[in-house]
Amino acid sequence: MLAADGDGGYNGPAANMDTSEEGGNEGKDQKKQGTRVFKKSSPNGKITVYLGKRDFVDHLTHVDPVDGVILVDKEYLKDRKVFSHILAAFRYGREDLDVLGLTFRKDLYIASAQVYPPQPAEQKPLTRLQERLIKKLGQNAYPFFFEMPKNAPSSVTLQPAPGDTGKPCGVDYELKAFVADSIEEKAHKRNSVRLAIRKVTYAPSTPGPQPFAEASREFMMSANPLHLECSLDKELYYHGEPINVNVQITNNSNKTVKKIRISVRQFADICLFSTAQYKCPVAILETEDGFPVGPSQTLSKVYTVCPLLKNNLDKRGLALDGKLKHEDTNLASSTIMTKDTTRENLGIVVQYKVKIRLIVAYGGDLSVELPFTLSHPKPETPPPSPKPDRAQEAPVDTNLINLETSTMSRPRRW
């Protein structure tokens, strides 16, 4: 059971949709996995959007298509049309600061389509979800289909300060359906639907090489340098996973190393008219365990740090993964860039580095940085298969989609 989102255009009670049902051959206790569907209606109830999911994955080679259907009231439409569009925008200022027609936002990607009346030249083969929905909802349900480019920006939110109101700054996606005579006409709130969606990126299938760095520093009146070697146990980490930092110190100088400071830092490049970089520590470890390391001494030790959002809730401007209403989020995943990626089209580019710093008595500190990737594990799902031949395709079981309107009801099984 899931509730319709309340982002813009609909302020009534939540609409719950139960899609988990039993099925199978007669005489067998076999269950079929239901299809979850998000539903949202316009304030006047004349158009309703049905969407199978709100997270669309960037597979680097392609992005999951945005597909669903819109249920329309033809008597209300008369000679008007129904349009839908997807907008990705980077908001870099609060909504209450928008004055005199000037908005603190930059549109990064937009695509539009006419849903009703359908245009035969632009129609695409129906997806399995669309077939089930149209069979369930009837002839007044019309499909829409968008393919986002593979270099489209990912959803990123900048953490607001306590007391901030309105939409937070960051890159967000919005699916909108509205009634109008033409696509250029301004949509009215009463007959339009706005639904927040996200574009997410999972960890690449092949991680990069193991991060390693070394540095030396020479001191006055010392014949030999202080040498530092550091490495991570791997290049790719998942959110919530501890990071093991291998540190090897060889002190051939006449200085004494008092302690070590290890920090995980987030770098967020804001790509607008010019690129500005913001860095924020998300995990810090400062210890004297094993120290001091005096002249002609060595130290080999493994330190562990773990960057978590719950330890950084007070840091304004920290980059987080795009957030939907009433859902938790986490630190922003690393931006995966390819040779075809244009930084200006991404809005925000997020990177992470581990900085290891040796605190030396009487000055002359020594430090290195190790870049790594922070992301989500890729779900174990097979790639989409081509549509089977109609003659061999199993009949559509519309009972796998059951819509409810009661806000307090529990999921039902049939």
Coordinates of C-alpha atoms in Angstrom, one line a residue:
M1 CA 0.0 0.0 0.0
L2 CA 1.4 3.4 -0.9
A3 CA -0.1 6.9 -0.7
A4 CA -0.2 9.5 -3.4
D5 CA 2.3 12.3 -3.0
G6 CA 1.2 15.7 -2.0
D7 CA 3.6 17.8 -4.0
G8 CA 1.7 20.6 -5.7
G9 CA -1.7 20.5 -7.4
Y10 CA -3.4 18.1 -4.9
N11 CA -3.9 18.9 -1.2
G12 CA -6.7 16.5 -0.5
P13 CA -6.5 13.2 1.4
A14 CA -4.0 10.6 0.3
A15 CA -5.1 8.0 -2.2
N16 CA -3.8 4.5 -1.3
M17 CA -3.3 1.8 -3.8
D18 CA -3.1 -1.9 -3.0
T19 CA -1.5 -4.1 -5.6
S20 CA -0.4 -7.2 -3.7
E21 CA -2.7 -10.1 -4.6
E22 CA -2.7 -13.8 -4.8
G23 CA -3.0 -15.6 -8.1
G24 CA -2.1 -18.8 -9.9
N25 CA -3.7 -21.9 -11.3
E26 CA -6.7 -23.4 -9.6
G27 CA -5.9 -25.8 -6.8
K28 CA -2.4 -24.3 -6.2
D29 CA -1.5 -22.1 -3.3
Q30 CA 0.7 -19.8 -5.5
K31 CA 1.2 -16.1 -5.1
K32 CA 1.9 -13.6 -7.8
Q33 CA 3.8 -10.4 -7.1
G34 CA 1.6 -7.4 -7.5
T35 CA 2.5 -4.3 -9.4
R36 CA 2.9 -1.1 -7.3
V37 CA 1.3 1.9 -8.8
F38 CA 1.4 5.6 -7.8
K39 CA -1.8 7.5 -8.4
K40 CA -2.4 11.2 -8.3
S41 CA -5.4 13.3 -9.4
S42 CA -5.9 16.9 -10.2
P43 CA -7.8 19.0 -7.7
N44 CA -11.0 18.9 -9.8
G45 CA -10.5 15.1 -10.3
K46 CA -10.8 15.4 -14.1
I47 CA -7.4 13.9 -14.9
T48 CA -5.4 11.2 -13.0
V49 CA -1.8 10.1 -13.4
Y50 CA -0.8 6.5 -12.8
L51 CA 2.9 5.8 -12.5
G52 CA 4.6 2.5 -11.8
K53 CA 7.6 4.0 -9.9
R54 CA 9.2 7.2 -8.9
D55 CA 12.9 6.3 -9.0
F56 CA 14.4 5.9 -12.4
V57 CA 17.9 4.4 -12.6
D58 CA 20.7 5.7 -14.7
H59 CA 22.5 2.6 -16.0
L60 CA 25.2 4.8 -17.7
T61 CA 24.3 3.3 -21.1
H62 CA 20.6 4.3 -20.7
V63 CA 18.1 5.6 -18.2
D64 CA 14.9 3.8 -17.2
P65 CA 12.0 5.2 -19.3
V66 CA 9.3 7.1 -17.6
D67 CA 6.0 5.4 -18.6
G68 CA 2.5 5.4 -17.2
V69 CA -1.0 6.4 -18.2
I70 CA -3.3 9.4 -17.7
L71 CA -7.1 8.8 -17.1
V72 CA -9.1 11.7 -18.6
D73 CA -12.7 12.8 -18.4
K74 CA -13.6 13.4 -22.1
E75 CA -16.8 15.3 -21.3
Y76 CA -14.8 17.8 -19.3
L77 CA -12.1 18.2 -22.0
K78 CA -14.4 18.9 -24.9
D79 CA -12.0 20.3 -27.6
R80 CA -9.1 20.7 -25.2
K81 CA -6.0 18.5 -25.0
V82 CA -3.9 16.8 -22.3
F83 CA -0.2 17.3 -22.3
S84 CA 2.6 15.9 -20.1
H85 CA 6.1 17.0 -19.6
I86 CA 9.2 16.2 -17.5
L87 CA 11.3 19.0 -16.1
A88 CA 14.7 18.8 -14.5
A89 CA 15.8 22.0 -12.9
F90 CA 18.5 23.3 -10.6
R91 CA 17.1 25.6 -7.9
Y92 CA 19.8 27.7 -6.3
G93 CA 17.7 30.1 -4.3
R94 CA 14.7 30.0 -2.0
E95 CA 11.2 30.3 -3.6
D96 CA 10.3 33.2 -1.4
L97 CA 13.1 35.2 -3.1
D98 CA 11.6 34.9 -6.5
V99 CA 10.5 38.5 -7.4
L100 CA 9.6 40.5 -10.5
G101 CA 9.4 37.3 -12.6
L102 CA 13.0 36.4 -11.8
T103 CA 13.5 32.9 -10.4
F104 CA 16.6 31.4 -8.9
R105 CA 16.5 28.3 -11.0
K106 CA 18.1 26.9 -14.2
D107 CA 16.3 24.4 -16.4
L108 CA 18.6 21.5 -17.2
Y109 CA 16.3 19.1 -19.1
I110 CA 12.8 19.3 -20.4
A111 CA 10.7 17.0 -22.6
S112 CA 7.0 17.4 -23.5
A113 CA 4.4 15.3 -25.3
Q114 CA 0.7 15.4 -26.2
V115 CA -1.2 12.6 -24.5
Y116 CA -4.7 13.2 -25.6
P117 CA -5.8 13.1 -28.3
P118 CA -3.0 10.6 -29.1
Q119 CA -0.8 11.4 -32.1
P120 CA -0.3 8.2 -34.1
A121 CA 3.2 9.4 -35.4
E122 CA 4.5 9.6 -31.8
Q123 CA 2.9 6.5 -30.3
K124 CA 5.2 3.8 -29.0
P125 CA 4.5 0.1 -28.2
L126 CA 2.8 -0.2 -24.8
T127 CA 4.8 -1.4 -21.9
R128 CA 3.5 -4.3 -19.7
L129 CA 2.5 -1.8 -17.0
Q130 CA 0.6 0.4 -19.5
E131 CA -1.3 -2.6 -20.9
R132 CA -2.4 -3.7 -17.4
L133 CA -3.5 -0.2 -16.5
I134 CA -5.4 0.5 -19.7
K135 CA -7.1 -2.9 -19.4
K136 CA -8.0 -2.0 -15.8
L137 CA -9.0 1.6 -16.3
G138 CA -10.8 1.4 -19.6
Q139 CA -10.7 3.4 -22.9
N140 CA -10.3 6.8 -21.3
A141 CA -6.7 5.9 -20.1
Y142 CA -4.0 7.1 -22.5
P143 CA -0.3 6.2 -22.2
F144 CA 2.7 8.5 -22.0
F145 CA 6.4 7.6 -22.5
F146 CA 9.6 9.6 -22.0
E147 CA 13.2 8.6 -22.6
M148 CA 15.7 10.7 -20.7
P149 CA 19.2 11.1 -22.1
K150 CA 21.9 9.1 -20.5
N151 CA 23.8 12.3 -19.5
A152 CA 20.8 13.8 -17.7
P153 CA 21.6 15.1 -14.1
S154 CA 20.9 13.0 -11.0
S155 CA 18.6 14.2 -8.3
V156 CA 20.5 16.0 -5.6
T157 CA 19.2 18.1 -2.7
L158 CA 21.2 20.7 -0.7
Q159 CA 20.4 20.3 3.0
P160 CA 18.4 23.4 4.2
A161 CA 19.1 25.2 7.5
P162 CA 16.6 24.9 10.3
G163 CA 13.7 27.2 9.7
D164 CA 14.1 27.3 5.9
T165 CA 10.8 27.0 4.1
G166 CA 9.8 26.0 0.6
K167 CA 11.6 23.7 -1.8
P168 CA 15.2 23.1 -0.9
C169 CA 17.9 24.0 -3.3
G170 CA 19.3 21.3 -5.6
V171 CA 18.4 19.4 -8.8
D172 CA 14.9 18.0 -8.9
Y173 CA 12.6 16.3 -11.4
E174 CA 8.9 16.9 -11.9
L175 CA 6.4 15.0 -14.0
K176 CA 3.5 17.3 -14.9
A177 CA 0.2 16.6 -16.7
F178 CA -2.3 19.4 -17.5
V179 CA -5.3 20.4 -19.7
A180 CA -4.8 23.1 -22.2
D181 CA -5.6 24.2 -25.8
S182 CA -1.8 24.2 -26.6
I183 CA 1.4 23.1 -25.0
E184 CA 2.5 26.7 -24.6
E185 CA -0.5 27.7 -22.6
K186 CA -0.1 28.2 -18.9
A187 CA -1.4 25.3 -16.9
H188 CA -4.1 25.9 -14.2
K189 CA -3.7 24.3 -10.8
R190 CA -7.3 23.0 -10.8
N191 CA -6.8 20.7 -13.8
S192 CA -3.1 19.8 -13.6
V193 CA -1.1 17.1 -11.7
R194 CA 2.5 17.5 -10.5
L195 CA 4.4 14.5 -9.3
A196 CA 8.0 14.6 -8.0
I197 CA 10.2 11.8 -9.4
R198 CA 13.9 11.0 -9.0
K199 CA 16.8 10.0 -11.3
V200 CA 19.2 7.8 -9.3
T201 CA 22.6 6.3 -10.0
Y202 CA 23.8 3.0 -8.6
A203 CA 27.3 1.8 -8.1
P204 CA 29.2 0.9 -11.4
S205 CA 29.6 -2.7 -12.1
T206 CA 33.4 -2.4 -12.2
P207 CA 35.0 -0.3 -9.4
G208 CA 38.1 1.7 -10.0
P209 CA 41.6 0.8 -8.9
Q210 CA 42.5 0.7 -5.2
P211 CA 43.2 4.3 -4.0
F212 CA 46.9 4.8 -2.9
A213 CA 48.9 7.9 -2.2
E214 CA 52.3 8.7 -0.7
A215 CA 54.1 11.8 0.3
S216 CA 57.3 12.9 1.9
R217 CA 58.4 16.0 3.7
E218 CA 61.9 17.3 4.4
F219 CA 62.8 19.5 7.3
M220 CA 65.5 21.9 8.0
M221 CA 68.5 20.4 9.9
S222 CA 67.2 16.9 9.1
A223 CA 69.1 14.6 6.7
N224 CA 66.1 12.4 5.9
P225 CA 62.4 13.0 5.3
L226 CA 59.2 12.0 7.0
H227 CA 57.4 9.6 4.7
L228 CA 53.6 8.7 4.6
E229 CA 51.9 6.0 2.7
C230 CA 48.1 5.6 2.7
S231 CA 45.6 3.4 0.9
L232 CA 42.0 2.3 1.1
D233 CA 41.0 -1.3 1.0
K234 CA 38.8 -0.6 -2.1
E235 CA 37.6 2.2 -4.3
L236 CA 33.8 1.7 -4.1
Y237 CA 31.8 2.0 -0.8
Y238 CA 28.1 1.8 -0.2
H239 CA 26.2 4.2 2.0
G240 CA 26.7 3.2 5.7
E241 CA 29.7 1.0 5.0
P242 CA 32.8 1.7 7.1
I243 CA 36.0 2.9 5.3
N244 CA 39.3 1.3 6.3
V245 CA 42.3 3.5 5.9
N246 CA 45.7 1.8 5.9
V247 CA 48.4 4.2 7.2
Q248 CA 52.2 3.5 7.1
I249 CA 54.5 6.2 8.7
T250 CA 58.2 6.0 8.3
N251 CA 59.9 8.8 10.3
N252 CA 63.5 9.3 9.3
S253 CA 63.5 12.9 10.2
N254 CA 64.4 14.6 13.5
K255 CA 60.7 15.7 14.1
T256 CA 58.1 14.0 16.2
V257 CA 54.6 13.2 14.8
K258 CA 52.1 14.0 17.6
K259 CA 48.8 12.6 16.2
I260 CA 46.8 11.9 13.1
R261 CA 43.7 13.4 11.7
I262 CA 41.6 11.5 9.2
S263 CA 38.6 13.2 7.6
V264 CA 36.1 12.2 4.8
R265 CA 35.2 15.3 2.8
Q266 CA 32.4 15.9 0.4
F267 CA 33.2 18.1 -2.6
A268 CA 30.2 19.6 -4.4
D269 CA 30.9 21.5 -7.6
I270 CA 28.0 23.9 -8.4
C271 CA 27.9 24.1 -12.2
L272 CA 26.0 27.3 -13.1
F273 CA 27.4 30.2 -15.0
S274 CA 30.8 29.5 -13.4
T275 CA 31.9 26.5 -11.4
A276 CA 32.2 27.0 -7.6
Q277 CA 33.3 24.2 -5.3
Y278 CA 32.1 23.6 -1.8
K279 CA 33.7 21.1 0.6
C280 CA 32.3 19.8 3.8
P281 CA 33.7 17.2 6.2
V282 CA 31.2 14.4 6.8
A283 CA 33.3 12.1 9.1
I284 CA 36.3 13.1 11.3
L285 CA 38.7 10.9 13.3
E286 CA 41.5 12.5 15.3
T287 CA 43.5 10.2 17.6
E288 CA 46.8 9.9 19.4
D289 CA 46.6 6.1 19.5
G290 CA 50.1 4.8 18.6
F291 CA 51.6 8.2 18.9
P292 CA 53.9 10.0 19.2
V293 CA 56.1 8.6 16.5
G294 CA 59.6 9.9 17.2
P295 CA 62.7 10.1 15.0
S296 CA 63.7 6.7 13.5
Q297 CA 60.3 5.2 14.4
T298 CA 57.6 3.7 12.2
L299 CA 53.9 3.1 12.6
S300 CA 51.6 0.8 10.6
K301 CA 47.9 0.9 11.5
V302 CA 44.4 0.7 10.1
Y303 CA 41.9 3.4 11.0
T304 CA 38.1 3.2 10.4
V305 CA 35.7 6.0 9.5
C306 CA 32.1 6.0 8.4
P307 CA 30.4 8.9 6.8
L308 CA 26.7 9.1 7.8
L309 CA 24.0 11.7 7.3
K310 CA 22.7 11.3 10.9
N311 CA 26.0 12.8 12.2
N312 CA 25.8 15.8 9.8
L313 CA 22.2 17.0 10.2
D314 CA 23.3 20.5 11.3
K315 CA 25.4 21.3 8.2
R316 CA 23.6 23.6 5.8
G317 CA 24.4 23.1 2.1
L318 CA 25.5 19.5 2.4
A319 CA 24.6 17.6 -0.8
L320 CA 22.1 14.8 -0.2
D321 CA 20.4 12.3 -2.6
G322 CA 17.2 13.7 -4.0
K323 CA 14.4 13.4 -1.5
L324 CA 10.7 12.7 -1.9
K325 CA 8.2 13.9 0.7
H326 CA 8.0 11.9 3.9
E327 CA 11.0 9.7 2.9
D328 CA 14.5 9.5 4.5
T329 CA 17.5 10.1 2.4
N330 CA 21.3 9.9 2.7
L331 CA 24.5 11.7 1.7
A332 CA 24.6 12.3 -2.0
S333 CA 26.0 9.5 -4.1
S334 CA 29.2 10.2 -6.1
T335 CA 28.5 11.6 -9.6
I336 CA 29.4 9.0 -12.2
M337 CA 30.9 10.8 -15.2
T338 CA 31.7 9.4 -18.6
K339 CA 33.7 10.9 -21.5
D340 CA 30.4 12.2 -23.0
T341 CA 29.2 13.9 -19.9
T342 CA 29.0 17.7 -19.9
R343 CA 29.5 19.1 -16.4
E344 CA 27.3 22.2 -17.1
N345 CA 24.3 20.0 -17.7
L346 CA 24.7 18.2 -14.3
G347 CA 23.9 21.2 -12.0
I348 CA 25.8 19.6 -9.0
V349 CA 28.8 17.3 -9.3
V350 CA 29.5 15.4 -6.0
Q351 CA 32.9 13.7 -5.2
Y352 CA 34.4 12.3 -2.0
K353 CA 38.0 12.1 -0.7
V354 CA 39.7 10.8 2.5
K355 CA 42.3 13.2 3.8
I356 CA 45.0 11.9 6.1
R357 CA 47.0 14.5 7.9
L358 CA 49.9 14.0 10.2
I359 CA 50.3 16.7 13.0
V360 CA 54.0 17.3 13.5
A361 CA 55.4 19.0 16.6
Y362 CA 56.4 22.6 16.0
G363 CA 54.7 22.7 12.5
G364 CA 55.3 21.2 9.2
D365 CA 52.3 18.9 8.8
L366 CA 52.1 16.3 6.1
S367 CA 48.9 15.2 4.3
V368 CA 47.6 13.1 1.4
E369 CA 44.1 12.6 -0.2
L370 CA 42.5 9.5 -1.4
P371 CA 39.4 9.8 -3.8
F372 CA 36.7 7.1 -3.6
T373 CA 33.2 6.4 -4.9
L374 CA 30.2 6.4 -2.5
S375 CA 27.0 5.0 -3.9
H376 CA 24.1 2.5 -3.6
P377 CA 24.5 -1.2 -4.5
K378 CA 22.9 -2.1 -7.8
P379 CA 19.7 -4.2 -7.3
E380 CA 19.9 -7.7 -8.7
T381 CA 17.4 -7.3 -11.5
P382 CA 17.7 -8.7 -15.0
P383 CA 17.8 -6.2 -17.9
P384 CA 14.5 -5.5 -19.6
S385 CA 13.6 -8.2 -22.2
P386 CA 12.0 -7.4 -25.5
K387 CA 8.3 -7.7 -25.8
P388 CA 7.2 -11.2 -26.7
D389 CA 5.2 -12.0 -29.8
R390 CA 1.5 -11.4 -29.4
A391 CA 0.7 -14.9 -30.4
Q392 CA 2.8 -16.4 -27.7
E393 CA 2.2 -13.7 -25.0
A394 CA 0.2 -14.7 -22.0
P395 CA -3.1 -12.8 -21.5
V396 CA -2.9 -9.7 -19.4
D397 CA -4.0 -10.3 -15.8
T398 CA -5.6 -7.0 -14.8
N399 CA -6.4 -8.4 -11.3
L400 CA -2.7 -7.7 -10.4
I401 CA -3.6 -4.0 -10.2
N402 CA -6.2 -3.1 -7.6
L403 CA -6.8 0.5 -6.7
E404 CA -8.2 1.7 -3.4
T405 CA -9.2 5.1 -2.1
S406 CA -9.4 4.5 1.7
T407 CA -6.5 6.2 3.5
M408 CA -6.6 3.9 6.5
S409 CA -7.1 0.5 4.9
R410 CA -4.6 -2.3 5.0
P411 CA -3.2 -4.0 1.9
R412 CA -5.7 -6.6 0.7
R413 CA -5.0 -9.9 -0.9
W414 CA -7.3 -11.6 -3.3

